[in-house]
Amino acid sequence: MHTPVVLACAVLTLAAGACGESVVDDPPAPPCTAPAAAREALETRCDGLDNDCDGLTDLLLARGPNACVVPGALGACAVGFAGCLGGQRLCLVPAPIAEATNLIDDDCDGTTDAANPGRAGPVRARILVPEYQAEESKEMLAGVYDLFETAGIPFDAPPLDDPAKLFADWQTALKQLDAYSLAYVPGWLEPAALPLDLLQPLLAWVAKGGVLVVTKPLGNGAGADAEYRAQFPMLRTLVGATQATKTMVATRVAINGNAAAARDWNTVEERDQLATNDPVRRPIEAYLYTPDSQTTTTVFGQALAGSQTLGPTYLRHGIGKGAVYALGLDPLDWLDPRCYVNCFDPGRDLLVSFLRAALREAGAGHSAVEHTVPGPESTVILLTHDIDAPDSHNAGSAWGEAGAIQLAKMQKAAGVVGTYFVTTDYYIGYYNPGLVPQLCALGMCPVAGHSVQHLAMAELPKGTCLETRANYTLQAATVCGEVRVNLEILKPLLPAGQAVRAWRSPYLSVHPDLFQMLVASGIRYDTSYAIGDVRTNFPLSLKRSPWVAKQMRGPDVWTFPIVQEDGLGDELDIKKRTELQKGNLQTFLNLWENALRGNLGNGAWNTLLVHPSYGIGTKPSNVKVKIDATDKFIRLAQKLDVRFEAMEPAGDFWRGRASARLAAQWDPATGYAGTIAVGADAAPRYSIEFSDHIKSFTCEGGGPTSIREGRVTFAQPLVAGKTYAFVARP
């Protein structure tokens, strides 16, 4: 039973100070730690001081005076942006990779677009699963398959539902790798899984130009006899190491950026990779390798315990024209996020950019993947807004028009669209039935659901799922009631032909039965998680992803994790929340920008949550501060390679992308040729990203396309159940 007092404190701005928080009008900016002589308009120093007085220390934004040049380097390897690592200001630039036709000197030899025939053949990956992973690692393997889907890499893999087939698949696939350019062994690899009759064809495939990525290759064990080592020489022959040592104290990995597959790890967060903050309570298994001095083995990642270097954990072993990568610490195992929201946490996305670069290396510079954006841009911003307070619903003398209307007018003037998540609280009575039609008139519909009373859903009983407004008892709230009645109220307010298909739970509090209820109510898209919950900036399919709690998996819902938000602190305890306000405005803007620029580099998305209400502990004037902050962020993003999307078309894009299957071949004489096989769902605005700039693209029956550099986007939805053939010429 929820009392009116609890309900009042759940509403963000019902009465400032009513929930025990202090109220400060226009609080001062955070204290600036830098002496006057060291202060800068934009931080450029790595001195442990907040030089630009934004409340953040040694955060160097990737623009302006932080652009840098590496002396003596050429091409793409010469120019980047500086970051603070270990207290040092370093110029972070990509590693060389084989040349593509893209107006960039990719291999850093001083010549742009030097003729490079590349490696003729398939642009495709094979996931190789040792038979011993069949039962105990099904969840891990589901995560790997989901990762390849997110990366848009064409791939084949054994089925997860028949463990008996894994042994035969492992034996057969290792001898049939010529149909692939990239191979990936997830989990861990035991020496006994690669006897000589399997190791030799694998080595021959790599020598011809294949790239193999192996997660946690193990050693032969302490005290293993010479006969065993001779029978299973995997570590030295394949990995290029003489010893593998297990450790459980590693907390992070320091990247030096000198391997082609790691070329896109060019931010501080990607070079200083966090695995766990507490190796005692949350240990991570990692392996340290001793590189074989007799091989062409490069160390590109060192495992650390705090600030102490433990030893090499990421290796690249060149074999003939190809390479073997050994990852002694699996990013899919990582436990701790860098933040809950408002930071750049690449998390599991590190493997997305790594594998995409490895695929390009495997094609000797040439690759084709499904683009992560429904257009030619490099990243997407979803502008999302919770309308869950009196001042966001209603006009008032202290703040002017309803906060939602002020925000929507600003967005319309900026030429962007937001998605508005609306509470319909008719119990306390701040719900305004006239708000949704106003939002629709401003082009901000369809709106999305956000419950009736803005309660923490995880704390409520399920209910009967027969609740309607006519029979719902608000004082005895249920999850079903909060969902069903909220949607019942919103649906008649939308224009004909529109439906409510998106949802966010208050406080990001998720009930185990929530997503099943949402599907039953016609909801297909959600944003009830933050990056700190799932450690990815990409949308997730709850139907296939293992990165949410088991009881949440299975429903056909896509969820978009929140990356940037207008508050810091505890989502459930509003007394601990710090609102975006005048004094900390620059702190929020710089945190948002840093995350945005990080995702520009890896193709991941940015879901921004701003409440158009003045919030906890502030005065009514703060509504305009939040809208101004959103406007500034939009104007910044519009100068970058960013696309703005609303929730429902964005969800339709990901659903269609997941339905389609890309296959491609590279031929030095003719370029790329391949097919797109569309499954049960149509694929709107389907987009392909080639490493080469494309001059012409033909696809019979696919309709018109647009080309920008290496990105090709279909203007019309690709039809469900149809296969399209294409040719792309650089």
XYZ file of C-alpha atoms in Angstrom, residues 90-333:
244
model
C 49.529 11.384 -24.395
C 48.554 11.788 -28.031
C 46.084 8.972 -28.772
C 46.246 7.906 -32.425
C 45.242 4.753 -34.334
C 47.622 1.954 -35.215
C 48.402 1.295 -38.888
C 46.216 -1.112 -40.837
C 46.225 -2.254 -44.460
C 45.253 0.447 -46.932
C 41.709 0.990 -48.196
C 40.495 3.453 -50.824
C 39.178 6.094 -48.437
C 41.363 9.213 -48.778
C 43.285 8.182 -45.650
C 46.841 6.927 -45.328
C 45.717 3.913 -43.278
C 49.028 2.074 -43.202
C 50.880 5.259 -42.247
C 53.601 4.989 -44.882
C 53.157 8.505 -46.225
C 51.068 7.518 -49.272
C 47.290 7.904 -49.314
C 45.186 5.225 -51.041
C 48.188 3.296 -52.311
C 47.045 0.479 -54.578
C 46.090 -2.455 -52.364
C 44.426 -5.486 -53.944
C 43.696 -6.847 -50.498
C 42.700 -10.430 -49.918
C 40.169 -11.773 -52.391
C 37.411 -13.858 -50.860
C 34.659 -13.779 -48.248
C 34.264 -10.975 -45.712
C 32.916 -13.245 -43.022
C 33.663 -14.550 -39.533
C 33.396 -17.992 -37.976
C 32.789 -18.485 -34.263
C 34.644 -21.622 -33.189
C 33.299 -23.276 -30.038
C 35.349 -26.025 -28.356
C 33.166 -28.936 -27.354
C 33.898 -28.574 -23.623
C 32.009 -25.250 -23.595
C 28.718 -26.890 -24.598
C 26.860 -26.981 -21.309
C 28.603 -24.714 -18.813
C 29.008 -21.768 -21.181
C 25.706 -21.489 -23.017
C 25.023 -18.046 -21.538
C 28.512 -16.834 -22.422
C 28.111 -18.076 -25.986
C 24.751 -16.327 -26.298
C 26.562 -13.148 -25.327
C 29.190 -13.702 -28.012
C 26.554 -14.283 -30.706
C 24.733 -11.154 -29.553
C 28.003 -9.210 -29.753
C 28.589 -10.226 -33.383
C 24.997 -9.282 -34.217
C 25.507 -5.866 -32.653
C 28.793 -5.395 -34.515
C 27.016 -6.197 -37.787
C 29.719 -8.682 -38.755
C 28.550 -11.441 -41.124
C 29.217 -14.686 -39.263
C 28.429 -18.352 -38.864
C 28.341 -20.275 -35.587
C 27.198 -23.633 -34.259
C 23.694 -23.830 -32.759
C 23.469 -23.438 -29.007
C 20.536 -25.797 -28.569
C 22.378 -29.013 -29.481
C 25.564 -29.571 -27.428
C 26.157 -32.902 -29.157
C 26.887 -31.079 -32.403
C 29.644 -28.906 -30.933
C 32.313 -31.620 -31.011
C 31.709 -32.392 -34.684
C 31.461 -28.693 -35.509
C 34.810 -27.916 -33.832
C 36.532 -30.738 -35.655
C 35.044 -29.854 -39.028
C 35.127 -26.060 -38.906
C 38.853 -25.891 -38.141
C 39.533 -27.652 -41.420
C 37.105 -25.535 -43.472
C 38.139 -21.978 -42.643
C 38.836 -20.934 -46.228
C 35.220 -19.743 -46.387
C 36.066 -17.113 -43.742
C 38.514 -14.282 -43.203
C 38.106 -13.976 -39.407
C 37.701 -16.618 -36.706
C 36.918 -16.153 -33.017
C 37.310 -18.616 -30.125
C 35.310 -17.362 -27.112
C 35.558 -18.335 -23.470
C 38.883 -20.104 -23.130
C 41.006 -22.468 -25.213
C 42.635 -25.563 -23.740
C 45.783 -26.932 -25.409
C 44.246 -30.397 -25.719
C 41.517 -28.980 -27.972
C 44.148 -28.379 -30.674
C 46.102 -31.552 -31.374
C 48.482 -31.371 -34.310
C 45.938 -32.581 -36.877
C 43.738 -29.549 -36.046
C 46.480 -27.060 -35.241
C 48.287 -27.457 -38.544
C 45.363 -26.512 -40.861
C 44.563 -23.623 -38.525
C 48.123 -22.303 -38.764
C 48.062 -22.701 -42.553
C 44.844 -20.681 -42.771
C 46.338 -17.873 -40.662
C 49.526 -17.856 -42.742
C 47.426 -17.242 -45.886
C 45.998 -14.075 -44.313
C 43.344 -15.215 -41.852
C 42.959 -13.476 -38.493
C 42.201 -15.547 -35.410
C 41.092 -14.045 -32.086
C 41.420 -16.388 -29.105
C 40.033 -15.582 -25.678
C 42.146 -16.842 -22.771
C 44.377 -19.464 -24.389
C 45.651 -21.618 -21.531
C 49.101 -22.985 -20.906
C 50.094 -26.606 -20.614
C 50.095 -26.366 -16.855
C 52.830 -26.453 -14.285
C 54.737 -29.729 -14.400
C 53.350 -30.863 -17.754
C 55.736 -33.419 -19.230
C 57.633 -32.958 -22.465
C 55.473 -35.466 -24.344
C 52.308 -33.497 -23.527
C 53.920 -30.228 -24.584
C 55.042 -31.802 -27.851
C 51.559 -33.157 -28.553
C 49.829 -29.868 -27.794
C 52.223 -27.014 -28.726
C 49.373 -24.516 -29.038
C 50.714 -21.803 -26.769
C 54.065 -21.266 -28.470
C 53.114 -22.145 -32.036
C 49.753 -20.388 -32.217
C 49.885 -17.630 -29.604
C 53.584 -16.866 -29.742
C 54.114 -17.222 -25.980
C 56.212 -19.541 -23.864
C 54.115 -19.400 -20.710
C 50.614 -18.560 -19.501
C 50.078 -17.665 -15.845
C 46.660 -17.299 -14.251
C 45.918 -14.329 -11.993
C 42.826 -13.294 -10.063
C 43.986 -9.849 -8.949
C 43.860 -7.913 -12.236
C 41.639 -4.834 -12.156
C 42.289 -3.237 -15.560
C 44.181 -3.456 -18.844
C 46.490 -0.729 -20.156
C 46.501 -0.540 -23.976
C 49.430 0.803 -25.963
C 47.535 0.960 -29.276
C 50.121 -0.739 -31.491
C 47.938 -3.515 -32.926
C 45.720 -3.160 -36.010
C 42.629 -4.670 -34.371
C 42.945 -2.205 -31.468
C 43.264 0.793 -33.791
C 39.908 2.280 -32.770
C 40.690 2.246 -29.032
C 41.681 5.901 -28.988
C 40.058 7.376 -25.909
C 41.334 7.358 -22.344
C 38.566 4.943 -21.356
C 39.500 2.547 -24.187
C 43.215 2.719 -23.396
C 42.656 2.253 -19.653
C 40.131 -0.583 -19.588
C 38.328 -1.229 -16.309
C 37.546 -4.843 -15.401
C 36.708 -4.738 -11.686
C 37.013 -2.285 -8.824
C 37.225 -4.985 -6.182
C 39.220 -8.118 -7.107
C 38.605 -9.594 -3.634
C 34.797 -9.613 -3.763
C 34.462 -9.519 -7.562
C 37.579 -11.171 -8.979
C 38.241 -11.500 -12.691
C 40.179 -14.395 -14.180
C 43.025 -13.223 -16.392
C 46.100 -14.787 -17.989
C 49.542 -13.257 -18.278
C 51.750 -14.342 -21.160
C 55.483 -14.480 -21.669
C 56.043 -13.561 -25.342
C 58.300 -15.914 -27.290
C 61.335 -13.878 -28.353
C 61.745 -16.165 -31.361
C 58.383 -15.079 -32.844
C 56.888 -11.852 -34.201
C 54.732 -11.362 -31.122
C 53.628 -7.872 -30.069
C 52.266 -6.957 -26.649
C 49.446 -4.427 -26.935
C 47.859 -4.788 -23.492
C 49.279 -5.080 -19.978
C 47.208 -6.350 -17.030
C 47.290 -4.141 -13.951
C 46.335 -4.560 -10.308
C 45.553 -0.982 -9.401
C 48.630 0.878 -10.559
C 50.904 -2.190 -10.444
C 51.756 -3.812 -13.777
C 51.263 -7.585 -13.653
C 52.394 -8.476 -17.171
C 51.291 -8.879 -20.805
C 47.720 -10.061 -21.284
C 46.892 -8.975 -24.885
C 49.173 -10.291 -27.654
C 49.303 -10.164 -31.440
C 51.311 -12.951 -33.098
C 52.017 -12.401 -36.780
C 52.080 -15.619 -38.827
C 52.747 -15.267 -42.545
C 50.155 -12.862 -43.971
C 47.808 -13.277 -41.022
C 47.739 -12.879 -37.260
C 46.589 -14.491 -34.024
C 45.288 -12.271 -31.226
C 45.302 -13.613 -27.657
C 43.068 -11.862 -25.128
C 44.107 -13.037 -21.690
C 41.302 -11.043 -20.074
C 37.844 -11.355 -21.606
C 35.936 -8.034 -21.808
C 32.694 -10.030 -21.631
C 33.669 -11.042 -18.080
